[in-house]
Coordinates of C-alpha atoms and ligand atoms in Angstrom, one line a residue:
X13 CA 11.2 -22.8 10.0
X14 CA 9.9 -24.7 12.8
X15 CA 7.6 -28.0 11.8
X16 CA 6.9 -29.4 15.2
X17 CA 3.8 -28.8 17.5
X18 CA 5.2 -26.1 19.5
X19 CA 6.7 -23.8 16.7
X20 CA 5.2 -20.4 16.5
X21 CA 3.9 -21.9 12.7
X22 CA 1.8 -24.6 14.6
X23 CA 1.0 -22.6 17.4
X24 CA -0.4 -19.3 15.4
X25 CA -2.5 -22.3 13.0
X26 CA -3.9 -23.5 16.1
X27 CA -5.2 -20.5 17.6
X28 CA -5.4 -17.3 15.2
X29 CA -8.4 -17.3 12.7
X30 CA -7.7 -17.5 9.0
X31 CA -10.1 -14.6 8.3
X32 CA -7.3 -12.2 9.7
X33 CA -4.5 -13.9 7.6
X34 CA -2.5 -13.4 4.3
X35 CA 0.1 -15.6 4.2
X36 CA 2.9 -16.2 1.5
X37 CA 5.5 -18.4 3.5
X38 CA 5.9 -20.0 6.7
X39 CA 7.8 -17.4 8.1
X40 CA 7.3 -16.4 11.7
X41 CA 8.8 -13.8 13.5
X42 CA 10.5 -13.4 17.2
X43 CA 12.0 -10.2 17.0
X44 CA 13.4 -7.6 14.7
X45 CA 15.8 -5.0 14.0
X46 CA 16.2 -3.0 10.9
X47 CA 15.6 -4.8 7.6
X48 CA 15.0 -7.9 9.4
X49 CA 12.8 -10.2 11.2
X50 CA 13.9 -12.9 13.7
X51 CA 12.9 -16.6 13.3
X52 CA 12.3 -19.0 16.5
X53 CA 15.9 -20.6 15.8
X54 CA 17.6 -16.8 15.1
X55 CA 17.7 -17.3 11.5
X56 CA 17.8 -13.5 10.0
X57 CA 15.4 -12.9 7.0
X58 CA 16.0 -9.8 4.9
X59 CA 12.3 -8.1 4.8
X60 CA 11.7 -6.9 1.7
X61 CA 8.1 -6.2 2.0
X62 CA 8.2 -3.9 5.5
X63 CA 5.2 -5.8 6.7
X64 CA 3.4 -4.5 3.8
X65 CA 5.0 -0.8 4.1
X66 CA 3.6 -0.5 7.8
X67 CA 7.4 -0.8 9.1
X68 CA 8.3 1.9 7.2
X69 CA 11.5 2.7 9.1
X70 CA 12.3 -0.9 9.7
X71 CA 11.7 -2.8 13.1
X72 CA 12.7 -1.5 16.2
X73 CA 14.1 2.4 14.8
X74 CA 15.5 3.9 18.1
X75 CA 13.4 7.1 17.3
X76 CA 10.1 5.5 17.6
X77 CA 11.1 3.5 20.7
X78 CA 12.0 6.7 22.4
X79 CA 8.3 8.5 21.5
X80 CA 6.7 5.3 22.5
X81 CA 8.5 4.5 25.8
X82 CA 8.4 8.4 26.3
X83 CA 4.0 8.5 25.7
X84 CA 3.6 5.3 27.6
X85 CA 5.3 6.0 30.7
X86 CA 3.2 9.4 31.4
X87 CA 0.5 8.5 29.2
X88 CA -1.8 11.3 28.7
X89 CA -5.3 9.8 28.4
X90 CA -6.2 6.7 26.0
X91 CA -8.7 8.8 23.6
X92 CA -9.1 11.9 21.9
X93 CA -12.3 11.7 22.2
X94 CA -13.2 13.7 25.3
X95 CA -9.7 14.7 26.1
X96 CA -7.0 16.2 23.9
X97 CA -3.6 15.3 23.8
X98 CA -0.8 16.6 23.3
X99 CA 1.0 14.2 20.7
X100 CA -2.3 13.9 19.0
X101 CA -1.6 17.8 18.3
X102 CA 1.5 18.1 17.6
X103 CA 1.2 15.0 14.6
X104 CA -2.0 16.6 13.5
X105 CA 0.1 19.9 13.1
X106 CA 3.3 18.6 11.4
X107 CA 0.8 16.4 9.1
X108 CA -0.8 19.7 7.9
X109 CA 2.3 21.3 7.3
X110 CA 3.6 18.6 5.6
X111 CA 0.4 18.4 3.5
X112 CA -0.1 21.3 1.2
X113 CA -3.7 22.3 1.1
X114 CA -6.2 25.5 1.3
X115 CA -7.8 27.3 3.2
X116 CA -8.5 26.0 6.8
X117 CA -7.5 21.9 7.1
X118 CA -7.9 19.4 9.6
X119 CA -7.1 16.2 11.0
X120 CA -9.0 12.9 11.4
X121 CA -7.1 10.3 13.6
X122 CA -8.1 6.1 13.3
X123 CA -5.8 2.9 13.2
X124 CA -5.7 1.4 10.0
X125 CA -6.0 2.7 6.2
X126 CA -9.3 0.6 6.1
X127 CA -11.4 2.8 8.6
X128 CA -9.6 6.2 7.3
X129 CA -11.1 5.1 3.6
X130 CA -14.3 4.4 5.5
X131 CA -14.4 7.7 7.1
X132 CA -13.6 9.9 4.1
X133 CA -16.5 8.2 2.5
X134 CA -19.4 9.1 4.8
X135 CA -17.2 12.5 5.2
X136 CA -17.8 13.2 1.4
X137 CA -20.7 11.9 1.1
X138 CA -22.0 14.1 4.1
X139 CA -20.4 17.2 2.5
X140 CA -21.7 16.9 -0.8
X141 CA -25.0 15.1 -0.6
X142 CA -24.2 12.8 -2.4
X143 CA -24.1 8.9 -2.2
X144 CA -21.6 7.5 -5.2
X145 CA -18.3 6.5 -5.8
X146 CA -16.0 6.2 -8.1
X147 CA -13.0 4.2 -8.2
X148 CA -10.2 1.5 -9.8
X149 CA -10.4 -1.8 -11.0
X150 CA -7.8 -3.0 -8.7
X151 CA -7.7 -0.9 -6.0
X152 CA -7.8 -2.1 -2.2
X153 CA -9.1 0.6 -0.3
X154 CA -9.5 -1.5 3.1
X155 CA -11.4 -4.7 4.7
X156 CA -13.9 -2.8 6.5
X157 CA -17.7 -2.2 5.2
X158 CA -17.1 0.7 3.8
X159 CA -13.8 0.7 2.0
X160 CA -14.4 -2.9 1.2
X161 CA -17.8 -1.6 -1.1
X162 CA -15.8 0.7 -2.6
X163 CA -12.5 -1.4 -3.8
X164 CA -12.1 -3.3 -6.9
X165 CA -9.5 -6.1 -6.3
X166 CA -10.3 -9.5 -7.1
X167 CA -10.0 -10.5 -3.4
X168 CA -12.7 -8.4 -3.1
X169 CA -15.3 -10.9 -4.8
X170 CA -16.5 -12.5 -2.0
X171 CA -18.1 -8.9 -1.4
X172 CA -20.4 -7.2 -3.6
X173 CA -19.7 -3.5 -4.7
X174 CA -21.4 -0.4 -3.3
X175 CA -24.3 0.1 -5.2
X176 CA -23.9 3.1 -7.6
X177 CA -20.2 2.1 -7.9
X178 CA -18.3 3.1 -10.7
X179 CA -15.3 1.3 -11.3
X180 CA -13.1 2.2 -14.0
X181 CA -10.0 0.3 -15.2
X182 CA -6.7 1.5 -14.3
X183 CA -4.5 2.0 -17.2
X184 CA -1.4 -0.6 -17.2
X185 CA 1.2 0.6 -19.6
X186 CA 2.6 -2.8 -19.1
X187 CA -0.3 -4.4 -20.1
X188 CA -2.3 -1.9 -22.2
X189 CA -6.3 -3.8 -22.0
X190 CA -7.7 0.1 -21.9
X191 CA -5.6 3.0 -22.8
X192 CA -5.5 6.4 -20.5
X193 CA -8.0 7.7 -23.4
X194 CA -10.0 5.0 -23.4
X195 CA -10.5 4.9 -20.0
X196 CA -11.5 9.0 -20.0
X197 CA -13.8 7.8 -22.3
X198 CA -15.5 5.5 -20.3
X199 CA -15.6 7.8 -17.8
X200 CA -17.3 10.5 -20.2
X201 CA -19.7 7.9 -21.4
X202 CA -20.7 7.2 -17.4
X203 CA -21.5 11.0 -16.7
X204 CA -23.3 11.2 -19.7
X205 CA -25.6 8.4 -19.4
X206 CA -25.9 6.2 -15.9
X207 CA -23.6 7.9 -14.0
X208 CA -24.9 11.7 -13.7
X209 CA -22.2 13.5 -12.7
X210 CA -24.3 15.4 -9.6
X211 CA -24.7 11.9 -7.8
X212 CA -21.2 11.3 -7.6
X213 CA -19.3 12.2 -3.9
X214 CA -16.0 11.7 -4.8
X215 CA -13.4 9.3 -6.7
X216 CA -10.7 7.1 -4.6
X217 CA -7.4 7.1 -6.5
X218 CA -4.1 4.6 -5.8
X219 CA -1.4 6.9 -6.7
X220 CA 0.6 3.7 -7.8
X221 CA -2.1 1.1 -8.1
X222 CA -0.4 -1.4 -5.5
X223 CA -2.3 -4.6 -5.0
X224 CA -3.6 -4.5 -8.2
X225 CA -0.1 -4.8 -9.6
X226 CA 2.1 -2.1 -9.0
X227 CA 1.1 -0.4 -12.1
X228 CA 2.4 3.2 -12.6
X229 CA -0.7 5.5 -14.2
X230 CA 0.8 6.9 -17.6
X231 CA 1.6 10.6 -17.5
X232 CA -1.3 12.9 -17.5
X233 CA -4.2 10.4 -16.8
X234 CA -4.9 11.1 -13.1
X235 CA -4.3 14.7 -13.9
X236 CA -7.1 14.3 -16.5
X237 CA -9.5 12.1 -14.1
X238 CA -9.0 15.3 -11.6
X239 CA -10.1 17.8 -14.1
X240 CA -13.1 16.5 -14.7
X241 CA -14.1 15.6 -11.2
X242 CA -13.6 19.0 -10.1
X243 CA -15.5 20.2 -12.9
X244 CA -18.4 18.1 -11.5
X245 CA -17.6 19.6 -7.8
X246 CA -16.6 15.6 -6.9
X247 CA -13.7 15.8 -4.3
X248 CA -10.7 13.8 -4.9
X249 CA -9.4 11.3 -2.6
X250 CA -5.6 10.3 -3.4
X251 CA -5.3 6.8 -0.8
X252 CA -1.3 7.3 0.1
X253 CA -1.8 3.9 2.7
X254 CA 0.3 2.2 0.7
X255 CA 3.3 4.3 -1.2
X256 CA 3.1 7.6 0.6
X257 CA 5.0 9.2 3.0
X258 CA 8.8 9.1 0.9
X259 CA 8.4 5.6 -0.5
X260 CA 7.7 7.0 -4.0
X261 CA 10.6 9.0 -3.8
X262 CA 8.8 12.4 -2.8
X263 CA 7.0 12.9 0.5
X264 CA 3.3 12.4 -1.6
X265 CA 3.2 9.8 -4.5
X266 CA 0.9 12.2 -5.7
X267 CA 3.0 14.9 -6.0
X268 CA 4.3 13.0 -9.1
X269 CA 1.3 13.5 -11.1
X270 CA 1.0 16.8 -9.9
X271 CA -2.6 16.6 -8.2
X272 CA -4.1 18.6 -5.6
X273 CA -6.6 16.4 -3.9
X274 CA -9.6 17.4 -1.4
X275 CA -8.5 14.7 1.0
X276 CA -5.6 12.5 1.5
X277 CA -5.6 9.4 3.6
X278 CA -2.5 8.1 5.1
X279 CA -1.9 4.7 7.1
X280 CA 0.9 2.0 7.5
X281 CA 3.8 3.0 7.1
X282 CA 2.5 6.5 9.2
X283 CA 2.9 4.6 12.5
X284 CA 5.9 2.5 11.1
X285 CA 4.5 -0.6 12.8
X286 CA 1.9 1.0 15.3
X287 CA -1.7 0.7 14.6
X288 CA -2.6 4.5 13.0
X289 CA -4.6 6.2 10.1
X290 CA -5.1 9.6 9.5
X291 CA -7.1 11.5 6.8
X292 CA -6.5 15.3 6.0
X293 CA -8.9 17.8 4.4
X294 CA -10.9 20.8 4.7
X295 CA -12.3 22.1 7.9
X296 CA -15.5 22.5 5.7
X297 CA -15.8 18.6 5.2
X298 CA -13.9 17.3 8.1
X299 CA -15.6 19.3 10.8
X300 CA -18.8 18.4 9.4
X301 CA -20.6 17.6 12.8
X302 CA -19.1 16.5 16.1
X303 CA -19.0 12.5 17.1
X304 CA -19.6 11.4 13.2
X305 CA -16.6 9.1 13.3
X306 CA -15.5 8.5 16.6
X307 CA -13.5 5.6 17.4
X308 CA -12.2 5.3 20.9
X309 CA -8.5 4.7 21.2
X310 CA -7.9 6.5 18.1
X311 CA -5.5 9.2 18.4
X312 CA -4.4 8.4 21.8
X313 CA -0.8 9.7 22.4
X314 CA 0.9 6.8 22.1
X315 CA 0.3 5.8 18.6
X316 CA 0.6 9.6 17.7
X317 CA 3.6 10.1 19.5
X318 CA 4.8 6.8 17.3
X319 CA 3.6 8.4 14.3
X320 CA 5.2 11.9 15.1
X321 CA 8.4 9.8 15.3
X322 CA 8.1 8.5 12.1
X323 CA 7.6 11.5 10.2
X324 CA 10.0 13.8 11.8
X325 CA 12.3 11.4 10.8
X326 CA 11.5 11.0 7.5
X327 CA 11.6 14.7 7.0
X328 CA 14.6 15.6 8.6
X329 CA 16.7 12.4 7.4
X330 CA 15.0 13.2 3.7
X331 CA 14.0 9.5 3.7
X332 CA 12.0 10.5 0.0
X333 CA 15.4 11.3 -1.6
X334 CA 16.9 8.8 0.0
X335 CA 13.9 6.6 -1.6
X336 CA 14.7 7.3 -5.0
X337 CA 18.3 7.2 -4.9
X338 CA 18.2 2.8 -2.9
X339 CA 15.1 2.6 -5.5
X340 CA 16.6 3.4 -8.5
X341 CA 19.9 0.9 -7.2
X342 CA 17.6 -1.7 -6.8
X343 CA 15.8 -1.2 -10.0
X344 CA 18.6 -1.5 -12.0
X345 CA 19.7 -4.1 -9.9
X346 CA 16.3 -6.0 -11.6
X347 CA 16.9 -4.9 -14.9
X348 CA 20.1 -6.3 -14.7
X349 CA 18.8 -9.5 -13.1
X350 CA 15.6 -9.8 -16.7
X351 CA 19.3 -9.9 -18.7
X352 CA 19.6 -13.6 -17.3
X353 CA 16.0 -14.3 -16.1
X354 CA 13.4 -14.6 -19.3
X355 CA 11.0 -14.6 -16.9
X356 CA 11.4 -11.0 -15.5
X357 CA 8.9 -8.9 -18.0
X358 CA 9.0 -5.6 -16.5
X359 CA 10.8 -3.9 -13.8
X360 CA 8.7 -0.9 -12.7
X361 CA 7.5 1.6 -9.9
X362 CA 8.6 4.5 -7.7
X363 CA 11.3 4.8 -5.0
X364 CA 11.1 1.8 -3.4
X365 CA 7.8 0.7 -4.4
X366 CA 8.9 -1.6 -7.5
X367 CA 7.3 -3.9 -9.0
X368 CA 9.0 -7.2 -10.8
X369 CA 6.2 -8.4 -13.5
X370 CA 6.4 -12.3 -13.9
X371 CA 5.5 -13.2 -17.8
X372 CA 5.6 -16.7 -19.3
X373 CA 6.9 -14.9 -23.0
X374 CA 7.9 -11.3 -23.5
X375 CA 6.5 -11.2 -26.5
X376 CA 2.9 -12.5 -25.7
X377 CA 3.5 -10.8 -21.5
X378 CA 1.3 -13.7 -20.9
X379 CA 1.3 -13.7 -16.8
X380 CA 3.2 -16.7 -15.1
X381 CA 0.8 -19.3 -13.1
X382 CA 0.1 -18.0 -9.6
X383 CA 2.1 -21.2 -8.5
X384 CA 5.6 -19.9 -10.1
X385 CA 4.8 -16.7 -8.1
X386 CA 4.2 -18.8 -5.1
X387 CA 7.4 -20.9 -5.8
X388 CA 9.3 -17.4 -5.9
X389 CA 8.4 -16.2 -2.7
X390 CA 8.8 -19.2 -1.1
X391 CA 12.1 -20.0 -2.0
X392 CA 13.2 -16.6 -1.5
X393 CA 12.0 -17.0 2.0
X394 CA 14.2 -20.1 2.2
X395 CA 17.4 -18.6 1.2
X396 CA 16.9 -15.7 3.7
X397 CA 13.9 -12.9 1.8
X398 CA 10.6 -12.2 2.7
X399 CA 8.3 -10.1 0.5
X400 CA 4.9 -11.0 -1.2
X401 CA 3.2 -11.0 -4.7
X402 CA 0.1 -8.5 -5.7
X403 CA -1.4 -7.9 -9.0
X404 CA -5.1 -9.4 -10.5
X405 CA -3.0 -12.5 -12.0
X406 CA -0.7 -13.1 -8.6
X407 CA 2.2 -12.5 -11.0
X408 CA 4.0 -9.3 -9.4
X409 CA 6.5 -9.2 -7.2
X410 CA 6.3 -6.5 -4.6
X411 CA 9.4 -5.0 -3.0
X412 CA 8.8 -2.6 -0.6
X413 CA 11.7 -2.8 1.7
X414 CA 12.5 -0.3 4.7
X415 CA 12.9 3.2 3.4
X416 CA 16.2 2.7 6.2
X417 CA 17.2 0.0 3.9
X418 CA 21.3 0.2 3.0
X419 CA 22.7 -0.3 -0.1
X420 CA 24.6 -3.7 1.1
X421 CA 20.6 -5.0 2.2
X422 CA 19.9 -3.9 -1.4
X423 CA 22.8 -6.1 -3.0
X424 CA 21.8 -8.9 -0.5
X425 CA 18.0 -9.0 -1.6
X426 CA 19.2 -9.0 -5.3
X427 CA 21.6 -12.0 -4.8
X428 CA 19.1 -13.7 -2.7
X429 CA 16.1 -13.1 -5.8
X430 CA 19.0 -14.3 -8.4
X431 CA 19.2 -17.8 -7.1
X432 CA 15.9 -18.1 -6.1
X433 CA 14.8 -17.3 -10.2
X434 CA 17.8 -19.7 -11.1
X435 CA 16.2 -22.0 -8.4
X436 CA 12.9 -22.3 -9.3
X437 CA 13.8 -22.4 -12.9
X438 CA 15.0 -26.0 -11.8
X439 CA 12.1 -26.7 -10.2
X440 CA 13.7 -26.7 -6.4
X441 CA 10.0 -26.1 -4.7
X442 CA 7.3 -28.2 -5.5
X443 CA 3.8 -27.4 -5.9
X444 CA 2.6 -28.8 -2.4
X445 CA 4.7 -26.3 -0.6
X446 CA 3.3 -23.4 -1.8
X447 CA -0.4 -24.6 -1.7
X448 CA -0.9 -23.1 1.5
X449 CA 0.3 -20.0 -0.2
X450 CA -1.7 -18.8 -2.7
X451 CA -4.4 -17.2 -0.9
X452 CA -5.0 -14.5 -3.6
Ligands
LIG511 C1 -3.8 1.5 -0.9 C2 -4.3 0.9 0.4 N1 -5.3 1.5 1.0 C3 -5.8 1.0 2.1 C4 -5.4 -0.2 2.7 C5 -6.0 -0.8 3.9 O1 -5.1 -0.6 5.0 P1 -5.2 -1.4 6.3 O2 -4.9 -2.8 5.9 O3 -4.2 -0.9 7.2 O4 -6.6 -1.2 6.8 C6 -4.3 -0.9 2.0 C7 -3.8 -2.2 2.5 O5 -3.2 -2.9 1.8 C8 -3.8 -0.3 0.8 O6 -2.8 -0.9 0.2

């Protein structure tokens, strides 16, 4: 936990810029294996966040050290620019197969779900001639121009929107402000008055809204939102960065609501810790005119070999099964927990993307200050857990563990987020600690 002037803490606040930082404890990591990171002093912390999903097999799975040691050592070019490769291929391949589609597909390489957002933009914008957007109160689509313009999370403010924007709430059962109805409604009401229909590209759609709050979309609404957009010839952009590939539970979150999008961007957890983004749709669009997104090291063979890793293992080890099953364990594992923690409101999510809703009353679901949240994380961190909070009133817990994660990690997590809730109950961490902490 290291405090003095040559701990990684003081080191990294010394010398890496704030502007690249989202921090919610003072970890800092060594090494890694598995569900865990490695502190300076060897201390083990159970990783219940994944780095965000992007270590989607854990840290250090043998399968992805083998493709990387394997691509590095006879490395076949660093861009897939001017030369192909063959592990840039072979992913693109097994990512259409694993992709159902029609007609003709491709396969757009970059490194982080930020610049795949931004490309499938000025892709469907290029296609269809047309220069709005529609998308989610909520919704973090990326930190780059582009997806930034078009995402509607509060973090977001420092930004303005895209002009032309729409941005429609996302319907929180939980927390029912708008209604899936009233919400189509809205929508209606934009296509019938400032938003023609004809200007409008395409819509960007969280399958689970995740930093917004880990709010499931009630049955039939993004079914609905696709139906009209097609009827308006808008394509339909499903953003799986966050809770695709087997988290929900199936290989697509967005096979749960049964859609069919025009393009689906994929990031994190794809390179289960290596820097990779991919989006996949029509030729028709995505062949749209050589060099129109071109970024140099993206696609290069290590990073797809890395990926290629990744995703052969999470077919053939049926990681989404596997998902639902430690999901569903760990779920009732919370709902056991809100029997002796009044301040659990709702347990919620797919697979192993749940959500633990923080409330002050159940009867008012009033969210808890951002500083109980804080004190959560942070004394979680302390007894030996790391994961983070999202939601538009910093009031959900996020646990995203490994999709490798065992049953006995599962149990250790829970114990560890029992005492910490007893803990801070008592007040055991004081406002000042967590001050650093609170960064959105
Ligand atoms: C749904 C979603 N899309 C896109 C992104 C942006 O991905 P990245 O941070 O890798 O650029 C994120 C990151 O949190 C995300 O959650």
């Amino acid at each position: 936990m290291g405090a003095d002037k040559n701990s990684l803490v003081a080191r990294d606040a010394g010398t890496i810029a704030q502007i690249m930082t989202l921090r919610f404890n003072p970890l800092a990591a060594k090494g890694g294996s598995g569900s865990y990171l490695h502190e300076e002093d060897g201390r083990r912390i159970l990783d219940l966040s994944a780095s965000a999903t992007a270590a989607s097999l854990g840290y250090g799975h043998p399968a992805v050290i083998e493709a990387i040691t394997k691509a590095a050592s006879d490395m076949a070019g660093a861009s897939l620019l001017m030369i192909p490769n063959e592990p840039a291929t072979a992913l693109a391949e097994s990512l259409l197969a694993a992709t159902p589609g029609k007609g003709e597909r491709r396969v757009w390489y970059g490194h982080s779900g930020s610049d795949a957002n931004d490309a499938a933009m000025r892709v469907a914008s290029a296609a269809t001639g047309r220069g709005r957007f529609i998308s989610f109160i909520g919704s973090y689509h990326g930190c780059l121009a582009g997806s930034m313009s078009i995402s509607g999370h509060t973090a977001m403010t420092h930004t303005l929107p895209r002009p032309g924007l729409v941005l429609l709430p996302y319907p929180d059962p939980f927390r029912p402000k708008f209604s899936a109805d009233e919400v189509l409604a809205m929508l209606d009401y934009q296509f019938e008055t400032t938003c023609p229909p004809e200007q409008v590209a395409a819509i960007f759609i969280e399958p689970i809204l995740s930093d917004g709050g880990l709010i499931v979309p009630p049955e039939g609404f993004m079914q609905a939102i696709q139906e009209r957009c097609r009827k308006h010839g808008i394509l339909v952009v499903l953003d799986e960065v966050k809770v695709g590939l087997g988290r929900s539970g199936k290989l697509h979150a967005y096979q749960h609501d049964n859609l069919e999008p025009d393009m689906v961007v994929f990031g994190k957890g794809l390179g289960g810790g290596m820097p990779i983004s991919a989006l996949v749709g029509p030729a028709e669009i995505l062949d749209h005119a050589p060099a129109f997104a071109i970024q140099t090291t993206a696609g290069n063979p290590v990073c797809t070999a890395a990926a290629h890793a990744v995703l052969n293992t999470i077919i053939d080890e049926d990681l989404p099964a596997q998902a639902a099953v430690m999901g569903a364990k760990m779920s009732a594992g919370f709902a056991k927990l809100a029997e002796r923690h009044e301040i659990i409101g709702d347990v919620r999510g797919r697979g192993l993307a749940i959500g633990v809703d923080l409330v002050t009353s159940r009867d008012t679901r009033e969210p808890v200050p951002a500083t109980t949240t804080a004190k959560i994380i942070y004394r979680a961190y302390e007894l030996g857990a790391n994961f983070i909070y999202v939601g538009l009133s910093a009031n959900v817990l996020e646990i995203t563990p490994p999709l490798t994660v065992s049953e006995a990690e599962i149990e250790e997590g829970l114990d560890i987020i029992d005492r910490t809730l007893s803990d801070v109950a008592k007040g055991v961490v004081s406002d000042e600690s967590v001050q650093a902490f609170m960064n959105w």
